[in-house]
Each structure stands twice: as structure tokens, then as C-alpha cells.
Amino acid sequence: MRNLSARLVPRGELASEVAASCALGDHLYPSRPGLRAAFGSFELIISAFFRRSRKTGAGSTDTGVVFVVSNPVAHGARLAKAVQKWTAGSAVLTVADARFADPSLQIDAGFPGISARSLAPISSLRNLAFALHLRRRLPSGELLRGSSNCFYREYLFVAQAIRYRTLFSEVGNLSPSTVALADFDRAAYSRPWIWAAESAGLVTAMLVHGSPTVANYVPLGLLKV
């Protein structure tokens, strides 16, 4: 296992990465973003003060492939189930935000997205302080991304920074031979996983598929481990 720590990454570099990671995903155009930012921030603070942070994510040294699913519903769930079918019997661990996943999709390890309610298990005073400190280290002139609403952009950055910090320890528990596989490596959900995995020297891969039809979800025999 590697000594992967948020303390070893330059703060300006990490702040830029967190900001960039918010630019793609289903969170871009929510209804009432200002209210979402207000309630989301309040819930993060409440969780940090009154809920005990608990471990989530992969957390296993025996995993051959960590399959990170950014879209665990509709055609995304069908893609994920196709991967699970063709890797049955292999050491593949499926990670997704269980709160929003299709009930028929088997999730081996839950890891939260940017929703405050999903983030509650990993919201702590230490994580919150880290996120706020990182926000101050965003290079001058670099803009936050992810929404046209300035308050919602601030919330997104803090929420995403908490996810990045948590993943340093999650990925640090994986074997050096583990492969990090994502359905889409630039989405706000999966990008932190890929970035942390690459920072730790793990092999990363992204699924390539065409139109969202069953015919395009080809067998993935090469992932056999």
C-alpha cells in the first residue's frame, strides 16, 4: 500500500483539480440552485458537528478492479450490469452512490456523490476545514465551475473537496495491482477516483461505448483478473 495523503499534494494544484472536476455531470442545471446550496451547506455543517464520520468506499486490498459507476440508473445501470455479467467470478468491486442507484444494480461499496445527504457519512469537521482551506488556495483568476449560480458553485467545490480528501485514504488501501475502471472518467462523480488512482500509480481505464443500447455493451473479457 502507498502512503497517499492529501498533505503531499500542492494545495493550489489540488484546488484547481477540484474546481475543474465540477464542470461535468448531472448536477449542472438543478432547479433552485440557490436553495440547494443553502440547504446543502447547512446539512454539511450539521453532519460535521453532530454525526460520526464513518468509512465508505473500496477499502479492500484484495480488489482486482474497482469499477466506479457515475451513472447508476437507466442506461448507465444497464451498462454497469453488463460489466458485472462479463466479469462475474473476478475480483471486481462496484462502487456507486447507493442513494440514487437502480435497485437492481448490485453495489459492493457505496461512495457518496455531491449531494449533502449522501455526503453525511464522510462529513466531519476535519474534512470541512480541509475543503474551506482548499477553497482559499484556488489560484487567483481561476473560476469555479459547475453552475451559473455563484452560491451553488461554492457548495459544489466544498462538497467535491470533501470527496477528494476521503479518496486519498480509500485508494491508499488498495493493492498496487488494482485497476480503477470508470464508466465515464470526466464526470464529477468518477473523476476524483481516477485522479486519486493515477496519483497513487494505479492503472486506470474508461469504458468506451456508443449509443446507450444493449447491443453496444460488449463483453469485457479483457477485464478478467
XYZ file of N, CA and C in Angstrom:
675
model
N 0.842 -1.200 0.000
C 0.000 0.000 0.000
C 0.876 1.248 0.000
N 0.347 2.307 -0.612
C 1.132 3.509 -0.760
C 0.787 4.538 0.319
N 1.739 5.412 0.583
C 1.489 6.500 1.530
C 0.885 7.666 0.760
N -0.379 7.524 0.418
C -1.074 8.550 -0.360
C -1.795 9.468 0.613
N -1.460 10.735 0.583
C -2.032 11.665 1.555
C -2.284 13.013 0.900
N -3.379 13.642 1.330
C -3.700 14.979 0.817
C -2.618 15.985 1.190
N -1.863 15.685 2.271
C -0.813 16.618 2.696
C 0.340 16.677 1.703
N 0.469 15.637 0.850
C 1.593 15.562 -0.064
C 1.314 16.234 -1.406
N 0.093 16.701 -1.616
C -0.293 17.319 -2.885
C -0.300 18.832 -2.729
N 0.361 19.584 -3.616
C 0.321 21.056 -3.533
C -1.110 21.561 -3.521
N -1.417 22.432 -2.569
C -2.800 22.882 -2.398
C -3.350 23.595 -3.633
N -2.537 24.422 -4.280
C -3.028 25.116 -5.463
C -3.374 24.152 -6.581
N -2.543 23.139 -6.755
C -2.792 22.129 -7.786
C -4.063 21.348 -7.491
N -4.238 20.952 -6.233
C -5.428 20.194 -5.864
C -6.683 21.056 -5.974
N -6.591 22.327 -5.590
C -7.745 23.223 -5.689
C -8.190 23.384 -7.137
N -7.226 23.504 -8.045
C -7.554 23.622 -9.472
C -8.211 22.352 -9.980
N -7.716 21.204 -9.523
C -8.298 19.922 -9.930
C -9.731 19.790 -9.433
N -9.976 20.146 -8.188
C -11.325 20.063 -7.636
C -12.283 20.970 -8.413
N -11.850 22.194 -8.696
C -12.697 23.128 -9.437
C -13.019 22.590 -10.827
N -12.011 22.043 -11.509
C -12.218 21.522 -12.856
C -13.146 20.313 -12.861
N -13.103 19.530 -11.789
C -13.895 18.304 -11.741
C -15.391 18.565 -11.635
N -15.771 19.774 -11.288
C -17.194 20.104 -11.134
C -17.855 20.512 -12.445
N -17.098 20.525 -13.526
C -17.603 21.085 -14.778
C -18.489 20.135 -15.571
N -18.469 18.833 -15.250
C -19.268 17.866 -15.994
C -20.061 16.993 -15.042
N -21.348 16.804 -15.363
C -22.176 15.936 -14.532
C -23.630 16.361 -14.537
N -24.465 15.521 -13.923
C -25.903 15.789 -13.891
C -26.280 16.921 -12.940
N -25.299 17.426 -12.184
C -25.579 18.472 -11.205
C -25.569 19.873 -11.811
N -25.264 19.997 -13.086
C -25.002 21.309 -13.674
C -26.203 22.250 -13.672
N -27.392 21.715 -13.921
C -28.555 22.589 -14.075
C -29.690 22.148 -13.144
N -29.480 22.227 -11.837
C -30.548 21.823 -10.913
C -31.601 22.921 -10.804
N -32.780 22.546 -10.357
C -33.787 23.556 -10.076
C -33.434 24.252 -8.760
N -33.669 25.545 -8.686
C -33.424 26.344 -7.494
C -32.024 26.101 -6.905
N -30.986 26.385 -7.675
C -29.629 26.116 -7.189
C -29.267 26.877 -5.926
N -29.801 28.102 -5.764
C -29.504 28.871 -4.567
C -30.014 28.180 -3.308
N -31.259 27.664 -3.367
C -31.819 26.942 -2.231
C -31.060 25.651 -1.973
N -30.681 24.977 -3.042
C -29.916 23.738 -2.892
C -28.580 24.019 -2.198
N -27.963 25.133 -2.581
C -26.694 25.493 -1.959
C -26.881 25.791 -0.474
N -27.941 26.529 -0.138
C -28.184 26.895 1.254
C -28.468 25.665 2.106
N -29.402 24.828 1.657
C -29.756 23.648 2.435
C -28.617 22.627 2.443
N -27.916 22.518 1.309
C -26.797 21.588 1.247
C -25.686 21.986 2.203
N -25.363 23.271 2.235
C -24.315 23.759 3.135
C -24.716 23.562 4.587
N -25.977 23.854 4.903
C -26.467 23.670 6.272
C -26.369 22.209 6.687
N -26.758 21.309 5.793
C -26.722 19.884 6.127
C -25.291 19.383 6.294
N -24.370 19.896 5.476
C -22.966 19.519 5.643
C -22.437 19.952 7.011
N -22.791 21.155 7.423
C -22.322 21.669 8.718
C -22.913 20.854 9.861
N -24.215 20.574 9.779
C -24.876 19.774 10.813
C -24.234 18.394 10.891
N -23.995 17.782 9.737
C -23.376 16.452 9.709
C -21.985 16.497 10.312
N -21.233 17.549 9.997
C -19.863 17.665 10.501
C -19.832 17.773 12.027
N -20.817 18.457 12.597
C -20.817 18.683 14.047
C -21.450 17.536 14.838
N -22.498 16.919 14.267
C -23.304 16.012 15.086
C -23.325 14.559 14.632
N -22.765 14.256 13.470
C -22.757 12.867 13.033
C -21.337 12.342 13.018
N -21.188 11.102 13.414
C -19.865 10.492 13.437
C -19.488 10.045 12.029
N -18.365 10.523 11.540
C -17.890 10.138 10.218
C -17.572 8.653 10.201
N -17.978 7.975 9.124
C -17.681 6.550 9.009
C -17.079 6.242 7.659
N -16.388 5.130 7.582
C -15.639 4.764 6.392
C -16.587 4.279 5.305
N -16.313 4.659 4.063
C -17.083 4.186 2.922
C -16.112 3.827 1.811
N -16.643 3.405 0.690
C -15.799 3.193 -0.487
C -15.210 1.805 -0.571
N -14.082 1.676 -1.280
C -13.497 0.377 -1.593
C -12.952 -0.298 -0.342
N -11.878 0.258 0.207
C -11.379 -0.214 1.480
C -10.942 -1.663 1.513
N -10.505 -2.235 0.414
C -10.087 -3.629 0.387
C -8.795 -3.767 -0.390
N -7.872 -4.563 0.141
C -6.606 -4.777 -0.547
C -6.680 -5.951 -1.516
N -7.828 -6.673 -1.532
C -7.959 -7.866 -2.367
C -8.705 -7.597 -3.666
N -9.008 -6.344 -3.930
C -9.783 -5.996 -5.117
C -8.886 -5.922 -6.343
N -9.282 -6.634 -7.415
C -8.517 -6.571 -8.656
C -8.899 -5.368 -9.492
N -10.212 -5.088 -9.564
C -10.732 -3.951 -10.326
C -11.757 -3.221 -9.474
N -11.591 -1.915 -9.326
C -12.618 -1.070 -8.716
C -13.391 -0.423 -9.852
N -14.652 -0.788 -9.995
C -15.498 -0.285 -11.071
C -16.351 0.853 -10.534
N -16.033 2.087 -10.917
C -16.698 3.287 -10.411
C -17.799 3.699 -11.388
N -19.030 3.686 -10.912
C -20.192 3.960 -11.763
C -20.733 5.346 -11.449
N -20.537 6.271 -12.358
C -21.035 7.634 -12.134
C -22.521 7.749 -12.455
N -23.024 6.887 -13.337
C -24.440 6.903 -13.706
C -25.048 5.535 -13.420
N -25.589 5.320 -12.200
C -26.102 4.001 -11.836
C -27.594 3.812 -12.084
N -28.179 4.599 -13.011
C -29.597 4.472 -13.324
C -29.784 4.352 -14.837
N -30.981 3.896 -15.238
C -31.364 3.808 -16.649
C -30.286 3.106 -17.479
N -29.859 3.730 -18.612
C -28.880 3.050 -19.469
C -27.532 2.891 -18.768
N -27.228 3.788 -17.820
C -25.989 3.642 -17.065
C -25.993 2.392 -16.213
N -27.151 2.093 -15.613
C -27.272 0.875 -14.818
C -27.169 -0.358 -15.711
N -27.730 -0.278 -16.900
C -27.635 -1.422 -17.827
C -26.187 -1.659 -18.232
N -25.443 -0.586 -18.462
C -24.020 -0.723 -18.778
C -23.277 -1.363 -17.609
N -23.550 -0.886 -16.407
C -22.870 -1.429 -15.231
C -23.187 -2.904 -15.049
N -24.446 -3.292 -15.264
C -24.811 -4.695 -15.103
C -24.177 -5.565 -16.179
N -23.973 -4.993 -17.384
C -23.275 -5.734 -18.429
C -21.823 -5.993 -18.038
N -21.193 -5.001 -17.421
C -19.821 -5.173 -16.936
C -19.780 -6.256 -15.861
N -20.730 -6.205 -14.927
C -20.768 -7.193 -13.862
C -20.987 -8.599 -14.415
N -21.802 -8.709 -15.449
C -22.076 -10.020 -16.044
C -20.814 -10.623 -16.637
N -20.064 -9.805 -17.367
C -18.899 -10.326 -18.087
C -17.650 -10.390 -17.222
N -17.752 -9.934 -15.993
C -16.621 -10.061 -15.073
C -16.994 -10.920 -13.869
N -18.104 -11.644 -13.976
C -18.546 -12.497 -12.872
C -17.445 -13.498 -12.522
N -17.191 -13.635 -11.238
C -16.152 -14.550 -10.786
C -14.800 -13.891 -10.625
N -14.660 -12.668 -11.105
C -13.405 -11.923 -10.951
C -13.498 -11.016 -9.718
N -12.351 -10.529 -9.294
C -12.303 -9.655 -8.113
C -12.622 -8.229 -8.508
N -13.885 -8.001 -8.905
C -14.344 -6.679 -9.323
C -15.296 -6.131 -8.271
N -15.029 -4.922 -7.808
C -15.845 -4.289 -6.788
C -16.526 -3.068 -7.393
N -17.852 -3.061 -7.390
C -18.626 -1.971 -7.980
C -18.908 -0.890 -6.943
N -18.549 0.346 -7.286
C -18.733 1.485 -6.392
C -19.701 2.481 -7.038
N -20.687 2.943 -6.277
C -21.634 3.939 -6.776
C -22.293 4.612 -5.580
N -23.020 5.693 -5.853
C -23.802 6.351 -4.812
C -25.096 5.559 -4.652
N -25.191 4.780 -3.580
C -26.312 3.859 -3.405
C -27.651 4.572 -3.286
N -27.660 5.820 -2.868
C -28.919 6.550 -2.701
C -29.646 6.746 -4.019
N -28.903 6.842 -5.098
C -29.518 7.152 -6.385
C -29.465 5.984 -7.373
N -28.927 4.848 -6.960
C -28.716 3.740 -7.880
C -29.999 2.957 -8.145
N -30.052 2.365 -9.326
C -31.129 1.437 -9.668
C -31.110 0.295 -8.655
N -32.274 -0.044 -8.058
C -32.303 -1.108 -7.047
C -31.810 -2.458 -7.566
N -31.891 -2.673 -8.885
C -31.468 -3.956 -9.440
C -29.958 -4.040 -9.659
N -29.249 -2.920 -9.468
C -27.806 -2.907 -9.658
C -27.104 -3.290 -8.358
N -26.270 -4.302 -8.435
C -25.519 -4.725 -7.252
C -24.371 -3.755 -6.995
N -24.390 -3.140 -5.803
C -23.334 -2.213 -5.401
C -22.561 -2.846 -4.257
N -21.287 -3.035 -4.462
C -20.463 -3.682 -3.439
C -19.976 -2.706 -2.382
N -19.768 -1.466 -2.767
C -19.301 -0.450 -1.823
C -19.896 0.895 -2.215
N -20.608 1.501 -1.289
C -21.182 2.805 -1.573
C -20.165 3.906 -1.352
N -20.191 4.892 -2.243
C -19.384 6.093 -2.030
C -20.223 7.275 -2.487
N -20.297 8.346 -1.678
C -21.234 9.427 -1.951
C -20.864 10.288 -3.143
N -21.918 10.824 -3.762
C -21.739 11.864 -4.753
C -21.700 13.213 -4.037
N -22.137 14.259 -4.717
C -22.017 15.599 -4.138
C -23.255 16.048 -3.365
N -24.288 15.205 -3.322
C -25.458 15.555 -2.524
C -25.087 15.585 -1.044
N -25.555 16.597 -0.328
C -25.221 16.723 1.088
C -25.707 15.525 1.887
N -26.869 14.996 1.541
C -27.389 13.839 2.268
C -26.528 12.607 2.018
N -26.035 12.465 0.806
C -25.135 11.351 0.506
C -23.804 11.534 1.219
N -23.349 12.782 1.334
C -22.046 13.078 1.927
C -22.033 12.959 3.445
N -23.193 12.852 4.069
C -23.274 12.837 5.528
C -22.322 11.830 6.186
N -22.167 10.608 5.651
C -21.280 9.635 6.314
C -19.817 10.064 6.365
N -19.376 10.918 5.440
C -17.968 11.317 5.450
C -17.795 12.797 5.790
N -18.870 13.435 6.207
C -18.783 14.845 6.589
C -18.276 14.942 8.022
N -17.169 15.626 8.207
C -16.575 15.804 9.533
C -15.984 17.203 9.609
N -15.694 17.651 10.803
C -15.094 18.976 10.961
C -13.745 19.045 10.251
N -12.998 17.963 10.317
C -11.687 17.946 9.666
C -11.831 18.035 8.150
N -12.770 17.271 7.588
C -12.976 17.320 6.139
C -13.506 18.680 5.694
N -14.408 19.234 6.493
C -14.980 20.541 6.155
C -13.915 21.628 6.214
N -13.071 21.589 7.229
C -11.990 22.573 7.356
C -11.013 22.453 6.197
N -10.717 21.220 5.798
C -9.826 20.998 4.663
C -10.411 21.612 3.396
N -11.724 21.387 3.156
C -12.372 21.898 1.954
C -12.354 23.423 1.916
N -12.637 24.065 3.054
C -12.642 25.525 3.105
C -11.232 26.087 2.918
N -10.251 25.427 3.496
C -8.865 25.860 3.305
C -8.463 25.734 1.841
N -8.889 24.633 1.211
C -8.552 24.419 -0.194
C -9.200 25.481 -1.073
N -10.414 25.892 -0.708
C -11.093 26.930 -1.494
C -10.281 28.214 -1.491
N -9.649 28.538 -0.372
C -8.838 29.756 -0.300
C -7.556 29.639 -1.108
N -7.161 28.415 -1.415
C -5.935 28.209 -2.166
C -6.157 28.112 -3.671
N -7.392 28.290 -4.126
C -7.635 28.286 -5.563
C -6.885 29.458 -6.190
N -6.069 29.196 -7.212
C -5.250 30.260 -7.806
C -6.071 31.476 -8.220
N -5.517 32.643 -8.020
C -6.186 33.893 -8.359
C -6.550 33.923 -9.845
N -7.776 34.315 -10.131
C -8.236 34.396 -11.511
C -8.851 33.117 -12.031
N -8.712 32.026 -11.297
C -9.302 30.762 -11.731
C -10.730 30.688 -11.229
N -11.668 30.408 -12.122
C -13.085 30.446 -11.784
C -13.583 29.090 -11.311
N -14.566 29.142 -10.401
C -15.270 27.928 -10.026
C -16.179 27.514 -11.170
N -16.451 26.217 -11.274
C -17.268 25.711 -12.369
C -18.429 24.892 -11.828
N -19.371 24.586 -12.702
C -20.442 23.674 -12.335
C -21.832 24.263 -12.310
N -21.979 25.599 -12.358
C -23.306 26.207 -12.330
C -23.189 27.690 -12.618
N -24.291 28.290 -13.045
C -24.317 29.737 -13.252
C -24.591 30.464 -11.938
N -24.976 29.725 -10.890
C -25.274 30.315 -9.594
C -24.023 30.298 -8.719
N -23.585 31.455 -8.274
C -22.312 31.556 -7.548
C -22.346 30.810 -6.216
N -23.492 30.841 -5.511
C -23.578 30.146 -4.229
C -23.538 28.629 -4.415
N -24.195 28.161 -5.469
C -24.182 26.727 -5.744
C -22.789 26.275 -6.161
N -22.057 27.112 -6.889
C -20.682 26.767 -7.266
C -19.808 26.602 -6.025
N -20.010 27.484 -5.042
C -19.229 27.376 -3.803
C -19.549 26.071 -3.079
N -20.840 25.734 -3.026
C -21.215 24.470 -2.384
C -20.592 23.287 -3.109
N -20.648 23.286 -4.441
C -20.093 22.185 -5.216
C -18.611 21.992 -4.931
N -17.882 23.082 -4.841
C -16.447 22.977 -4.585
C -16.187 22.323 -3.232
N -16.865 22.787 -2.206
C -16.655 22.239 -0.867
C -17.031 20.757 -0.821
N -18.190 20.424 -1.398
C -18.632 19.030 -1.405
C -17.642 18.140 -2.148
N -17.167 18.619 -3.272
C -16.224 17.828 -4.062
C -14.871 17.712 -3.368
N -14.444 18.760 -2.697
C -13.172 18.717 -1.974
C -13.213 17.669 -0.865
N -14.350 17.537 -0.197
C -14.502 16.503 0.830
C -14.354 15.119 0.212
N -14.908 14.927 -0.970
C -14.801 13.630 -1.646
C -13.342 13.341 -2.019
N -12.640 14.333 -2.532
C -11.233 14.140 -2.902
C -10.410 13.748 -1.675
N -10.587 14.463 -0.580
C -9.792 14.160 0.614
C -10.052 12.739 1.107
N -11.303 12.332 1.109
C -11.642 10.991 1.568
C -11.026 9.922 0.684
N -10.947 10.192 -0.610
C -10.439 9.189 -1.534
C -8.939 8.950 -1.401
N -8.208 9.873 -0.814
C -6.793 9.617 -0.592
C -6.611 8.373 0.276
N -7.389 8.281 1.344
C -7.272 7.112 2.214
C -7.911 5.886 1.586
N -9.022 6.066 0.858
C -9.686 4.924 0.222
C -8.757 4.256 -0.790
N -8.173 5.043 -1.658
C -7.289 4.495 -2.688
C -5.999 3.975 -2.064
N -5.568 4.594 -0.980
C -4.358 4.149 -0.312
C -4.469 2.748 0.267
N -5.704 2.245 0.448
C -5.904 0.907 0.977
C -5.889 -0.167 -0.098
N -5.818 0.235 -1.353
C -5.886 -0.726 -2.448
C -4.508 -1.288 -2.791
N -4.510 -2.489 -3.315
C -3.269 -3.108 -3.771
C -2.707 -2.330 -4.950
N -1.376 -2.256 -5.100
C -0.774 -1.554 -6.239
C -1.160 -2.144 -7.586
N -1.666 -3.372 -7.593
C -2.064 -4.010 -8.853
C -3.521 -3.752 -9.214
N -4.238 -3.018 -8.360
C -5.649 -2.736 -8.617
C -5.815 -1.831 -9.834
N -6.849 -2.110 -10.636
C -7.207 -1.275 -11.780
C -8.446 -0.460 -11.419
N -8.405 0.843 -11.665
C -9.568 1.703 -11.445
C -10.275 1.878 -12.784
N -11.486 1.365 -12.879
C -12.268 1.410 -14.103
C -13.474 2.313 -13.894
N -13.749 3.217 -14.846
C -14.883 4.125 -14.719
C -15.750 4.065 -15.969
N -17.048 4.285 -15.769
C -17.933 4.349 -16.934
C -17.732 5.661 -17.687
N -17.295 6.696 -16.967
C -17.005 7.990 -17.596
C -16.033 8.716 -16.683
N -14.806 8.917 -17.127
C -13.771 9.399 -16.212
C -13.769 10.900 -15.978
N -14.581 11.671 -16.703
C -14.583 13.119 -16.505
C -15.808 13.611 -15.752
N -16.716 12.721 -15.398
C -17.894 13.125 -14.638
C -17.493 13.512 -13.216
N -18.270 14.397 -12.606
C -17.943 14.865 -11.261
C -17.875 13.715 -10.267
N -18.635 12.644 -10.491
C -18.614 11.528 -9.548
C -17.330 10.715 -9.664
N -16.973 10.324 -10.877
C -15.861 9.381 -11.047
C -14.493 10.042 -11.192
N -14.438 11.308 -11.589
C -13.134 11.937 -11.813
C -12.228 11.912 -10.576
N -12.745 12.182 -9.366
C -11.850 12.098 -8.205
C -11.246 10.714 -8.009
N -12.006 9.669 -8.317
C -11.471 8.309 -8.206
C -10.306 8.113 -9.163
N -10.491 8.531 -10.412
C -9.440 8.344 -11.413
C -8.220 9.184 -11.061
N -8.440 10.411 -10.617
C -7.316 11.287 -10.264
C -6.524 10.713 -9.093
N -7.231 10.252 -8.058
C -6.558 9.677 -6.895
C -5.822 8.399 -7.273
N -6.445 7.582 -8.119
C -5.806 6.332 -8.544
C -4.534 6.607 -9.333
N -4.594 7.568 -10.255
C -3.408 7.912 -11.037
C -2.321 8.501 -10.148
N -2.718 9.301 -9.159
C -1.750 9.880 -8.235
C -1.042 8.788 -7.436
N -1.751 7.675 -7.201
C -1.179 6.563 -6.447
C -0.419 5.586 -7.338
N -0.408 5.851 -8.643
C 0.319 4.977 -9.555
C -0.453 3.754 -10.001
N -1.780 3.743 -9.788
C -2.589 2.612 -10.229
C -2.916 2.738 -11.719
N -3.214 1.612 -12.340
C -3.676 1.608 -13.725
C -5.132 2.064 -13.744
N -5.482 2.945 -14.674
C -6.861 3.411 -14.803
C -7.363 3.125 -16.208
N -8.678 2.979 -16.331
C -9.284 2.698 -17.631
C -10.692 3.249 -17.652
N -11.196 3.527 -18.851
C -12.557 4.020 -19.012
C -13.275 3.158 -20.028
N -14.537 2.880 -19.779
C -15.333 2.110 -20.723
C -15.630 2.953 -21.955
N -15.585 2.332 -23.105
C -15.926 3.005 -24.358
C -17.180 2.342 -24.903
N -18.221 3.120 -25.102
C -19.461 2.563 -25.642
C -20.126 3.622 -26.510
N -20.959 3.155 -27.426
C -21.632 4.069 -28.337
C -22.989 4.475 -27.805
N -23.999 4.414 -28.647
C -25.345 4.755 -28.213
C -25.765 3.819 -27.083
N -26.561 4.311 -26.143
C -26.923 3.502 -24.978
C -27.929 2.406 -25.294
N -27.492 1.382 -25.983
C -28.322 0.216 -26.273
C -27.589 -1.029 -25.816
N -28.334 -2.073 -25.528
C -27.740 -3.316 -25.049
C -26.740 -3.867 -26.056
N -27.012 -3.680 -27.349
C -26.137 -4.217 -28.390
C -24.734 -3.627 -28.320
N -24.609 -2.423 -27.784
C -23.301 -1.764 -27.722
C -22.532 -2.066 -26.439
N -23.168 -2.748 -25.499
C -22.491 -3.076 -24.248
C -21.781 -4.417 -24.438
N -20.620 -4.357 -25.042
C -19.907 -5.552 -25.486
C -19.280 -6.301 -24.307
N -18.997 -7.613 -24.497
C -18.316 -8.378 -23.441
C -16.973 -7.763 -23.099
N -16.618 -7.871 -21.829
C -15.392 -7.253 -21.358
C -14.441 -8.317 -20.811
N -14.174 -9.321 -21.636
C -13.339 -10.424 -21.209
C -11.942 -10.011 -20.808
N -11.447 -8.891 -21.362
C -10.079 -8.457 -21.045
C -9.941 -8.004 -19.600
N -11.079 -7.792 -18.929
C -11.016 -7.339 -17.547
C -10.880 -8.504 -16.563
N -10.863 -9.735 -17.078
C -10.734 -10.886 -16.202
C -9.423 -10.790 -15.419
N -9.501 -10.959 -14.111
C -8.307 -10.844 -13.286
C -8.152 -12.101 -12.428
